[in-house]
Coordinates of C-alpha atoms in Angstrom, one line a residue:
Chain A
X1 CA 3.6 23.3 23.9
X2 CA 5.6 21.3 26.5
X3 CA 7.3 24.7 27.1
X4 CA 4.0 26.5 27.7
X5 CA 2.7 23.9 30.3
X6 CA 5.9 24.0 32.3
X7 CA 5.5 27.8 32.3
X8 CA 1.9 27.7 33.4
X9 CA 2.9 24.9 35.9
X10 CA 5.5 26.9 37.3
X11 CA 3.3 29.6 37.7
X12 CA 0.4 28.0 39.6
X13 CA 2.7 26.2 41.7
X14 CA 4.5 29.9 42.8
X15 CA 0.8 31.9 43.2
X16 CA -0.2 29.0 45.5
X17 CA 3.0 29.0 47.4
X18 CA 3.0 32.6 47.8
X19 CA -0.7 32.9 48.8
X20 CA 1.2 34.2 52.3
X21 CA 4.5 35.8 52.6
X22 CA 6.4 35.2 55.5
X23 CA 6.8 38.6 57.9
X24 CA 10.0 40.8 56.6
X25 CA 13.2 39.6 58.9
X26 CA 13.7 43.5 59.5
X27 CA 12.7 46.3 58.1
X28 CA 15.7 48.7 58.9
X29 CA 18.0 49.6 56.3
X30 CA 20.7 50.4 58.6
X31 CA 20.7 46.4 58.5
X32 CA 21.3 44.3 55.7
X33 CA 19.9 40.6 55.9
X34 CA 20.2 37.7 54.4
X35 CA 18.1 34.0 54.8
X36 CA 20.1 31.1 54.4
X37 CA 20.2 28.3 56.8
X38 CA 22.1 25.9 54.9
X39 CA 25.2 28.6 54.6
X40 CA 28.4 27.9 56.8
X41 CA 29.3 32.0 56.6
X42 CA 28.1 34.7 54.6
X43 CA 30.0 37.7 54.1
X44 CA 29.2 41.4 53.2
X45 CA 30.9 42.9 49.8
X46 CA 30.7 46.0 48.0
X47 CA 32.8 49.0 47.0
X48 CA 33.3 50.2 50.2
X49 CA 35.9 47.0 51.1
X50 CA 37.1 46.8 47.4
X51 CA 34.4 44.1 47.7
X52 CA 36.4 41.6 50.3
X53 CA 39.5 41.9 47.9
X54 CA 38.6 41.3 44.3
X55 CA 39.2 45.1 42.6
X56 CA 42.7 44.9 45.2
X57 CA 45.9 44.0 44.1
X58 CA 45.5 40.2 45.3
X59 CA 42.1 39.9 43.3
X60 CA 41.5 37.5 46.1
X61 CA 38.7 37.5 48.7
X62 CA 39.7 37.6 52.6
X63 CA 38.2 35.0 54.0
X64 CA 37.6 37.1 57.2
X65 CA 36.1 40.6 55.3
X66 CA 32.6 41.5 56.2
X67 CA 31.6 38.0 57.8
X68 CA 27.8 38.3 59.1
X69 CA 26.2 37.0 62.5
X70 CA 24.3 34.0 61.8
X71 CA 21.2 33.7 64.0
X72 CA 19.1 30.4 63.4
X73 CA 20.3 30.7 59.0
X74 CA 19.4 34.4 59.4
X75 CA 22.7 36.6 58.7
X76 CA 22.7 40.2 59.2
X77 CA 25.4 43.0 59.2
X78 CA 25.5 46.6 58.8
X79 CA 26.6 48.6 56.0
X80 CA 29.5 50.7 56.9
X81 CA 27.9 53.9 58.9
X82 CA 30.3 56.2 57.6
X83 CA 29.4 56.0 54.0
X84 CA 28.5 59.2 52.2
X85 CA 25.4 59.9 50.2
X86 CA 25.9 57.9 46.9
X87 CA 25.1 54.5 45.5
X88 CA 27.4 51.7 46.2
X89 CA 26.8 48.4 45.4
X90 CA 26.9 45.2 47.1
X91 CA 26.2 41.5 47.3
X92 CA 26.2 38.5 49.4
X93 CA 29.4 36.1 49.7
X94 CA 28.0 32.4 50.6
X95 CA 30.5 29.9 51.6
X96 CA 33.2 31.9 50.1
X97 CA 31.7 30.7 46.4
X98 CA 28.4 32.1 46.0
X99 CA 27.4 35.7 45.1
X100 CA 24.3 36.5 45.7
X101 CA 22.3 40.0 45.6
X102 CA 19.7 41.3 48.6
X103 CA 16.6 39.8 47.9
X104 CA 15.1 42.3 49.9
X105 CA 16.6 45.2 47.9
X106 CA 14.8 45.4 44.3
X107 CA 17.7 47.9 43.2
X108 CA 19.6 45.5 40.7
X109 CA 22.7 46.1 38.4
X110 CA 25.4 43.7 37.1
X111 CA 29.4 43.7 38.5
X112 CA 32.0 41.1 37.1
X113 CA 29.1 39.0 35.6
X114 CA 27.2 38.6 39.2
X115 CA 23.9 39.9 39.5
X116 CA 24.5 42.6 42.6
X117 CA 22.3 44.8 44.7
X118 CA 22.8 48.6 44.9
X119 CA 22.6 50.2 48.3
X120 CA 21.2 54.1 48.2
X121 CA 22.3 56.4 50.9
X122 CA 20.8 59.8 51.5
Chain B
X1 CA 29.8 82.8 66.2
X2 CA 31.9 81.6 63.2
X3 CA 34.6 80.1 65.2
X4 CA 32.0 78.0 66.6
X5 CA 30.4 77.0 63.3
X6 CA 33.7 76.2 62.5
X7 CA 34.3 73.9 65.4
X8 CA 31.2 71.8 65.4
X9 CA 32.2 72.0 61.3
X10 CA 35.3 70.1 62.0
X11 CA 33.8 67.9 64.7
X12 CA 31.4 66.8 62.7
X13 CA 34.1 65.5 60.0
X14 CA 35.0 61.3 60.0
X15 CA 38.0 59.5 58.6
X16 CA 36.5 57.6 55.5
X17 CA 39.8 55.5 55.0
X18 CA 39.5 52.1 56.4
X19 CA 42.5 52.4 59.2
X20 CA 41.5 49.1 61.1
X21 CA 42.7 48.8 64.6
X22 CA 45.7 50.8 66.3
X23 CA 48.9 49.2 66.9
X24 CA 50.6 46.5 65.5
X25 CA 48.6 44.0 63.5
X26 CA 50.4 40.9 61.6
X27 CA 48.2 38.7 59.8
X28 CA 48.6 36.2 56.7
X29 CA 46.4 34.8 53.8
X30 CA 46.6 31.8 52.3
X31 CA 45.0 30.8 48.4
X32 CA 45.5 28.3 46.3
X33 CA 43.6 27.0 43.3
X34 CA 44.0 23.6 41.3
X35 CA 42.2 21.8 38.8
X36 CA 42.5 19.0 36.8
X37 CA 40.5 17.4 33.4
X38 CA 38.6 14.4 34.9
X39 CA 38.7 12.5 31.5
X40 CA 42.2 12.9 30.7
X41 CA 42.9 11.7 34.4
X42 CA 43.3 12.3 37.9
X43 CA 48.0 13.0 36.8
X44 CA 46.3 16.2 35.0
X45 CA 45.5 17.7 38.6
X46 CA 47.8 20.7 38.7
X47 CA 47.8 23.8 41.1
X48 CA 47.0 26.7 39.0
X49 CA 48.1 29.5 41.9
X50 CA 50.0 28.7 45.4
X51 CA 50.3 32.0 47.2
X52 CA 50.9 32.9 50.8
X53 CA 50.4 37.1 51.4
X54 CA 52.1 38.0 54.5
X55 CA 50.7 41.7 55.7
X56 CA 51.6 43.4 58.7
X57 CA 50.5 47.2 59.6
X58 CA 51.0 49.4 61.9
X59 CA 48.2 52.4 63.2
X60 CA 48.5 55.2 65.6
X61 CA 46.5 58.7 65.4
X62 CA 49.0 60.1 63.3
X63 CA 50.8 57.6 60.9
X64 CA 49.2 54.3 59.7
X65 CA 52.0 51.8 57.6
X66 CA 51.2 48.9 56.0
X67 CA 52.7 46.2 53.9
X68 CA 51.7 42.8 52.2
X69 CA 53.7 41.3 49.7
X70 CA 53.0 37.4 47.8
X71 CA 54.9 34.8 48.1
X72 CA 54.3 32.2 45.5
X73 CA 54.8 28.4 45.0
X74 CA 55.2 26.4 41.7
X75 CA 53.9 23.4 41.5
X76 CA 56.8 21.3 40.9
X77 CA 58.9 23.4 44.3
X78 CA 61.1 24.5 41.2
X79 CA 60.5 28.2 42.2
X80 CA 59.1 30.6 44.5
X81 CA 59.2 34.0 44.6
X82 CA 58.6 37.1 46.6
X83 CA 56.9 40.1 45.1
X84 CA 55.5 43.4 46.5
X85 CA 52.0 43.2 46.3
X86 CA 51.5 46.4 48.2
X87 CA 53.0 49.1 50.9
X88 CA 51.9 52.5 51.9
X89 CA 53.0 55.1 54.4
X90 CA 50.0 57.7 55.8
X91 CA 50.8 60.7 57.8
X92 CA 47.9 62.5 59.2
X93 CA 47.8 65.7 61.1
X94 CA 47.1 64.8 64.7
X95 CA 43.6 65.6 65.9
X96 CA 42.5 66.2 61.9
X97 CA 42.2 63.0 60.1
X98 CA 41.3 64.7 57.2
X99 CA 44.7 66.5 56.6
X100 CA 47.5 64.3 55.6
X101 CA 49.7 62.9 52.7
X102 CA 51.3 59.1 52.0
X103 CA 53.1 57.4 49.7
X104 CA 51.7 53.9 48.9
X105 CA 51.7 51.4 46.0
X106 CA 48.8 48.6 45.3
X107 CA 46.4 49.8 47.6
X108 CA 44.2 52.7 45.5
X109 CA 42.8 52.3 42.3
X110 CA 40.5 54.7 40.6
X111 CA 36.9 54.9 40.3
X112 CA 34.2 57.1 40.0
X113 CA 30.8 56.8 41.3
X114 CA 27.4 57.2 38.6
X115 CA 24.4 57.5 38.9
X116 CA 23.0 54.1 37.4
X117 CA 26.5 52.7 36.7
X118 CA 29.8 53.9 37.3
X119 CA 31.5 56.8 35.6
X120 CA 34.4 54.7 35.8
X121 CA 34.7 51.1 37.0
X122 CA 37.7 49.8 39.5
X123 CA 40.0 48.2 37.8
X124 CA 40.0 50.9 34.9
X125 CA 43.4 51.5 35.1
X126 CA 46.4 49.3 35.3
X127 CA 47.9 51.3 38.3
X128 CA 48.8 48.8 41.0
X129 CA 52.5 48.6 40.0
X130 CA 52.5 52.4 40.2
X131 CA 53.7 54.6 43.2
X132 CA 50.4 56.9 44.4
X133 CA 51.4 60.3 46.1
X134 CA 48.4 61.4 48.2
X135 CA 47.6 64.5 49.5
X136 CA 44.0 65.2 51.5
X137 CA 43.0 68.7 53.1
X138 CA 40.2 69.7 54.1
X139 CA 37.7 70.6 57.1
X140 CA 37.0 74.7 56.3
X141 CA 33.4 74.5 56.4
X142 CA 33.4 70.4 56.4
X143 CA 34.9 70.6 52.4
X144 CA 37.3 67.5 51.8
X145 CA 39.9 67.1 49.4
X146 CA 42.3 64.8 47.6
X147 CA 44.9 64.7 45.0
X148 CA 46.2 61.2 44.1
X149 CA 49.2 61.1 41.3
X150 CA 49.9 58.0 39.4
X151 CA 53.4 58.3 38.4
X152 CA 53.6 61.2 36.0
X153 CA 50.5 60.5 33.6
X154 CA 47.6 59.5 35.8
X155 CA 45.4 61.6 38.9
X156 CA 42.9 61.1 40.3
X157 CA 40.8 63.8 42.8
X158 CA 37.9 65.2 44.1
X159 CA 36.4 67.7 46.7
X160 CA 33.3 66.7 48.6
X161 CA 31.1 68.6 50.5
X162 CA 29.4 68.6 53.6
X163 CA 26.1 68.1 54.6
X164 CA 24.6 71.4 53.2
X165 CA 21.3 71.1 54.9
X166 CA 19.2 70.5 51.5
X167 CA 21.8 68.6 49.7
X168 CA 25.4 67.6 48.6
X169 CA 27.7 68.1 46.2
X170 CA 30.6 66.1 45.0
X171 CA 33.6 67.6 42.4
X172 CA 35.4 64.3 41.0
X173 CA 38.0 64.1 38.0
X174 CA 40.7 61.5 36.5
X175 CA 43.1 63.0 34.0
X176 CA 45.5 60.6 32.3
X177 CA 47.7 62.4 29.4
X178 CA 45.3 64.5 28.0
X179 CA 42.3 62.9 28.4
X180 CA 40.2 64.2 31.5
X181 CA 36.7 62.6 32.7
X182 CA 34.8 65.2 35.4
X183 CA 31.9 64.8 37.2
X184 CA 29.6 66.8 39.5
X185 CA 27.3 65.3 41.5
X186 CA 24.6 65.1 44.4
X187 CA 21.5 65.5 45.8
X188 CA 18.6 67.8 47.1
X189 CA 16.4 66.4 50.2
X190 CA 13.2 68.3 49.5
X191 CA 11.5 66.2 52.1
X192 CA 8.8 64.2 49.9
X193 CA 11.4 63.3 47.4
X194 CA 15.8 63.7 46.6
X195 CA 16.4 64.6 43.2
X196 CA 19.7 63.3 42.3
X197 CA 22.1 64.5 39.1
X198 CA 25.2 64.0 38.1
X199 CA 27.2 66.2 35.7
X200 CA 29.8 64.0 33.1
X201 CA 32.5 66.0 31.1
X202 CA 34.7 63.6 29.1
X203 CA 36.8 65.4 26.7
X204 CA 34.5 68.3 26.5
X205 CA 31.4 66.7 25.7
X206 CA 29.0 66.8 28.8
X207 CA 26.4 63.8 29.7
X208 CA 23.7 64.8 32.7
X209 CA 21.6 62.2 34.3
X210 CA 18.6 63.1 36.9
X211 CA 16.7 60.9 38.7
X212 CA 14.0 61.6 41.7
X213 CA 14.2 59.1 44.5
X214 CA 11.9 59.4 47.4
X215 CA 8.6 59.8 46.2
X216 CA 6.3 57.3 48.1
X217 CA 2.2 57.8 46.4
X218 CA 1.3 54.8 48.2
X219 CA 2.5 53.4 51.8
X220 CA 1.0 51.7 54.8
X221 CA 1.7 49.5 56.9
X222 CA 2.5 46.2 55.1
X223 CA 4.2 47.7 51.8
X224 CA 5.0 51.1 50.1
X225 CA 5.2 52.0 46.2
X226 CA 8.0 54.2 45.5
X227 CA 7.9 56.0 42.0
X228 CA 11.4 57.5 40.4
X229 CA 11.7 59.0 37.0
X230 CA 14.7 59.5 35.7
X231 CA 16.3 61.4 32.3
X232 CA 19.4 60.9 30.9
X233 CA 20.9 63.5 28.2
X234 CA 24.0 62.3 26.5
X235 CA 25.7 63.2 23.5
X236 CA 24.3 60.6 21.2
X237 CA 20.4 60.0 22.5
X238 CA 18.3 61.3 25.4
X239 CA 16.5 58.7 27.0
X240 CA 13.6 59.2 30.0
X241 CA 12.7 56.5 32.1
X242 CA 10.3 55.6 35.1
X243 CA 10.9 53.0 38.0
X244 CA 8.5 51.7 40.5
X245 CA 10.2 50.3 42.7
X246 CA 7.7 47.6 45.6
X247 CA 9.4 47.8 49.0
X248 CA 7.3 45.1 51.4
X249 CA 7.9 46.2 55.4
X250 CA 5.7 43.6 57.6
X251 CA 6.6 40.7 54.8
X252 CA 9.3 39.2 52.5
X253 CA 8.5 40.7 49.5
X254 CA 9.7 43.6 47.2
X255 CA 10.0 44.1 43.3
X256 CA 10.0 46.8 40.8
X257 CA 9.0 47.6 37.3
X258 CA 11.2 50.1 35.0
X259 CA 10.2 51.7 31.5
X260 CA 13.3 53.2 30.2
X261 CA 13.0 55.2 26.6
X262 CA 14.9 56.8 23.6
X263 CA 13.4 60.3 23.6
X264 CA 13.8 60.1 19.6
X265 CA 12.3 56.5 19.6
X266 CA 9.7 56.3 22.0
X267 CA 7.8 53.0 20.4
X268 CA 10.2 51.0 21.5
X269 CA 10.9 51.5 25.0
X270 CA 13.4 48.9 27.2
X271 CA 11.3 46.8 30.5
X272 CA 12.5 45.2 32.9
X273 CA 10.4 43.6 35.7
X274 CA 11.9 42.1 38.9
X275 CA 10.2 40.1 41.7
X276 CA 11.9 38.8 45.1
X277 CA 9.0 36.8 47.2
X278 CA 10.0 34.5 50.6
X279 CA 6.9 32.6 51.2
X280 CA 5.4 31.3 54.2
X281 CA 6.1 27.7 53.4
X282 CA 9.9 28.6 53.1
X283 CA 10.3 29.0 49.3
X284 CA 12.5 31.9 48.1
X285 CA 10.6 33.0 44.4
X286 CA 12.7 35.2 41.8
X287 CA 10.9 36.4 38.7
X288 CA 12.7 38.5 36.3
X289 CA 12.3 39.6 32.9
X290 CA 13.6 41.7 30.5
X291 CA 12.5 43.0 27.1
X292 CA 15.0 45.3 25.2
X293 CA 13.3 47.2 22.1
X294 CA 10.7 44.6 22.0
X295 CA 13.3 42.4 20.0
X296 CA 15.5 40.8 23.0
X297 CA 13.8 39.1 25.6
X298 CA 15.1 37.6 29.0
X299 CA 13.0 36.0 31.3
X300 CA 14.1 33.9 34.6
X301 CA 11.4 32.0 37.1
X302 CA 13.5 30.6 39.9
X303 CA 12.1 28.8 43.3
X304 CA 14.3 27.3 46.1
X305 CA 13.1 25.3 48.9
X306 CA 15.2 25.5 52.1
X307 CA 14.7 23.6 55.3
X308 CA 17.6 22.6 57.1
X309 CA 19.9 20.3 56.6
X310 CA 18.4 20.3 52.6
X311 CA 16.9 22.2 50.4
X312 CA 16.2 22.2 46.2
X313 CA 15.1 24.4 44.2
X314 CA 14.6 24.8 40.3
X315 CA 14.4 27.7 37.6
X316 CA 13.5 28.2 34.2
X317 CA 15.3 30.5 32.0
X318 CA 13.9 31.9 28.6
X319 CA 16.3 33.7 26.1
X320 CA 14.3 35.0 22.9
X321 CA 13.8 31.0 21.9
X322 CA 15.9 29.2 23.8
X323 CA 14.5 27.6 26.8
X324 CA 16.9 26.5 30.1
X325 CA 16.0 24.4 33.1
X326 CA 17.8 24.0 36.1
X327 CA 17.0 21.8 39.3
X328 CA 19.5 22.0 42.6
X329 CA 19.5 20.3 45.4
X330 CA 21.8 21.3 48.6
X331 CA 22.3 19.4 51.4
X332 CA 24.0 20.7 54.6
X333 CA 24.8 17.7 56.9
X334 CA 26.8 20.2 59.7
X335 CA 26.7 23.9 60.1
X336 CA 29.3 25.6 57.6
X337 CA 29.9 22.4 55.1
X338 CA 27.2 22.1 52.1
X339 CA 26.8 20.4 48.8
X340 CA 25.1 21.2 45.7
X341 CA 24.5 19.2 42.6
X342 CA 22.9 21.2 39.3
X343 CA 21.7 19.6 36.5
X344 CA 21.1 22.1 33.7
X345 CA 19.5 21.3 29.8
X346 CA 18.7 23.6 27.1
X347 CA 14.9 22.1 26.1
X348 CA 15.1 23.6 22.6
X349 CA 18.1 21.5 21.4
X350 CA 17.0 18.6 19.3
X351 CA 19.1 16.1 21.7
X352 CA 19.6 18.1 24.7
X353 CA 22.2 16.7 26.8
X354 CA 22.0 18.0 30.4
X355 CA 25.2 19.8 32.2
X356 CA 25.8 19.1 35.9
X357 CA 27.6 20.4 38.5
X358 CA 28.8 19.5 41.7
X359 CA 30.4 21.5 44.3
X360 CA 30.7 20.9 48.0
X361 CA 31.7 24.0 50.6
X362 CA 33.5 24.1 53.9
X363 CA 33.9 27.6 55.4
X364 CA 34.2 28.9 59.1
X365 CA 35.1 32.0 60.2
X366 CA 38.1 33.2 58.4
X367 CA 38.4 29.8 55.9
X368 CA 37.1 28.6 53.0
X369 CA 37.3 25.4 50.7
X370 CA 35.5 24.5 48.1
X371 CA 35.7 21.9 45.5
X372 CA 33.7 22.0 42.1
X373 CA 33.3 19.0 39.5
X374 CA 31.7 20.0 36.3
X375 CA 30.8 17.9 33.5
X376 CA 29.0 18.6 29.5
X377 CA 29.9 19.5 26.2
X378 CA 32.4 16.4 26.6
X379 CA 34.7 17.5 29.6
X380 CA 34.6 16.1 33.2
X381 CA 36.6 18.8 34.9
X382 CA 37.8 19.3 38.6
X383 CA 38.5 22.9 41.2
X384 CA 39.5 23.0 43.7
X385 CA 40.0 26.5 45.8
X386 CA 41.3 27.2 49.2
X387 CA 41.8 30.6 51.6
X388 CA 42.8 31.3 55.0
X389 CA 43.1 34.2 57.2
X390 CA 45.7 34.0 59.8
X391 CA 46.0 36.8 62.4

């Protein structure tokens, strides 16, 4: 029962809260964004930069691969524009620590137990 | 005529190796991680890895070198000690970076793209001690080529096509001893929709996976519904599947919803629902959940409240009967240092005693620190992690 009523609180609370969405940060997919004021730097990973390090020899992240402009908690970066048509996947660095997949991509798969995004080219 | 199709062939051909900037470049990274076990005391903190990798490369339109190697620190200064960690030597035609050869070591591993998940993950092989010979050739008609060998048992190549006009193609293949993986991929743009496919051969039994992309029944102006059905034949099932996949395009929003069956068990089809919402107010909503063969469910509610310098959040996770719950609150008192303290139960326990962790961040530009303290199931333990870029 108590598990029911958190549910159904949960779920009142997020319909009322999401009775208006705010407007999309950007549409373009030749721009990948991410909303998070409270980061310090975000960085851009995936297969095409051996995602910053991990599948490389080091199986360390650079601290300076893919780092994303921050404008007002709002960090964008492009994919790579020479990427062929193919799926690659990716996710979002936060503070060095944090992986976290686009929220604005629903395209989902799993890569060394982080939830990821998948970015489709064609 | 065909020597000019030929040109703006070639022309129209790009360098997909990352070759970074021309010239010398000299540049260092710095890691190090330590923890300790809190209960046991604060003596037990011990660096697990000390490492300094120098790298240094040099770039020019015809040859790119590059080396980085590790140096690495005990704990106790007893020993350090310097180890290859990578080197390569590319030679390039000049004027036609797709035509060259190298020798390197460290710096390629295999992998093979899929369609839904790889044909063959990175980190598949245990190849970075291993010297690579590569050869690429390519730009007759835009085809590219590579060979890479692994020492005398491994290669890995492929021959990728240009932009056809209606589609690609894609020819990829690993052979290790005598065990070969193929595939064949790409896709046709048929305007209204791309069906993709990719072709498997491992050890003469053949997988093929399809999938349309594209297809948009419904779009306007605030949101569009993209359908994409997908079949899978493989050697031991067939399985069909449909995705509809929410894109929002004026607001924060996008989702999807997938069906995914067992062509010789229909009833008991896999779902999987996803939901990414930012809301007006400033709360960032996940829903997700999963039902496998109507037996294994997975279901996740998360909401996180940001507004700078704090924000908190909570989420409630549901496998089968076990309930989780999870609150988080962040505080960011200057740009680029945070902390965050989770507290985390399991409800359906008869005593449930609640995890926490702590872990506060510092990163700017090409640093990052970060320091974790976690304590349940009896241990208090400490991280601690560090990495800097130096050019």
């Amino acid at each position: 029962m108590d598990r029911l009523i958190a549910l159904s609180l949960l779920l009142v609370f997020f319909s009322l809260s999401c009775a208006v969405f705010v407007p999309a940060e950007k549409a373009h997919t030749d721009q990948l964004v991410f909303h998070n004021p409270a980061a310090g730097k975000v960085q851009l990973i995936g297969d095409w930069n051996n995602w910053g390090g991990i599948t490389g020899a080091t199986g360390t992240v650079n601290p300076a691969c893919g780092i994303m402009e921050n404008d007002n908690g709002i960090w964008t970066a492009p994919p790579p524009d020479d990427l062929e048509r193919g799926r690659y996947r990716y996710a979002f660095l936060v503070n060095g620590a944090q992986y976290f997949p686009d929220p604005a991509n629903p395209e989902r798969t799993v890569f060394l137990e982080h939830e990821v995004s998948v970015l489709l080219i064609d | 005529m065909t020597a000019l199709f030929l040109a703006l062939a070639l022309l129209g051909q790009t360098d997909s190796r990352e070759t970074g900037e021309d010239g010398l470049n000299l540049g260092l990274l710095f890691h190090s991680t330590a923890s300790a076990d809190l209960k046991a005391g604060l003596n037990t903190l011990s660096a697990d890895t000390l490492t300094v990798f120098p790298r240094g490369s040099f770039n020019s339109d015809w040859v790119r070198l590059c080396a980085e190697a590790a140096l690495k620190y005990s704990v106790d200064s007893t020993f350090s000690e310097l180890e290859p960690v990578s080197a390569g030597a590319f030679f390039r035609w000049p004027g036609s970076p797709w035509i060259g050869t190298g020798v390197s070591m460290g710096l390629i591993d295999p992998f093979l793209a899929g369609l839904d998940v790889p044909a063959r993950e990175w980190q598949s092989y245990d190849v970075m001690d291993s010297t690579v010979v590569t050869v690429e050739a390519g730009g007759l008609l835009g085809f590219q080529g590579f060979w890479n060998q692994f020492g005398d048992s491994l290669s890995w190549y492929g021959v990728k096509s240009p932009w056809l006009g209606f589609g690609t193609l894609n020819w990829n293949g690993i052979r290790e001893n005598s065990s070969e993986l193929e595939t064949v991929g790409g896709f046709l743009d048929l305007r209204k929709f791309q069906p993709w496919f990719l072709f498997v051969k491992e050890d003469s039994q053949w997988t093929c996976l399809t999938e349309i992309r594209g297809w948009q029944p419904v779009h306007n102006h605030d949101f569009s519904i993209e359908i994409a059905p997908r079949v899978y034949f493989e050697e031991d099932s067939n399985t069909v599947g449909l995705t509809a996949y929410l894109h929002g395009k004026s607001r924060a929003i996008s989702g999807s919803l997938q069906a995914v069956t067992d062509v010789a068990d229909p009833a008991e089809p896999s779902l999987h629902a996803g939901l990414d919402i930012l809301s007006e107010v400033g709360i960032a909503w996940a829903v997700d959940a999963e039902l496998e063969h109507f037996k294994d469910f997975h279901g996740a509610v998360s909401g996180f409240y940001r507004m700078s310098p704090a924000g908190c959040g909570g989420a409630l996770e549901m496998f089968d009967d076990s309930l989780r719950v999870t609150a988080t609150a962040l505080y960011s008192p200057v740009p680029g240092v945070a902390a965050e303290l989770s507290v985390m139960s399991d409800l359906n326990t008869g005593s449930p005693e609640p995890g926490c962790l702590l872990r506060v961040f510092g990163a700017r530009d090409d640093f990052t620190a970060a320091v974790t303290v976690e304590w349940g199931d009896g241990s208090t333990t400490l991280g601690m992690e560090v990495s800097a870029w130096i050019d």
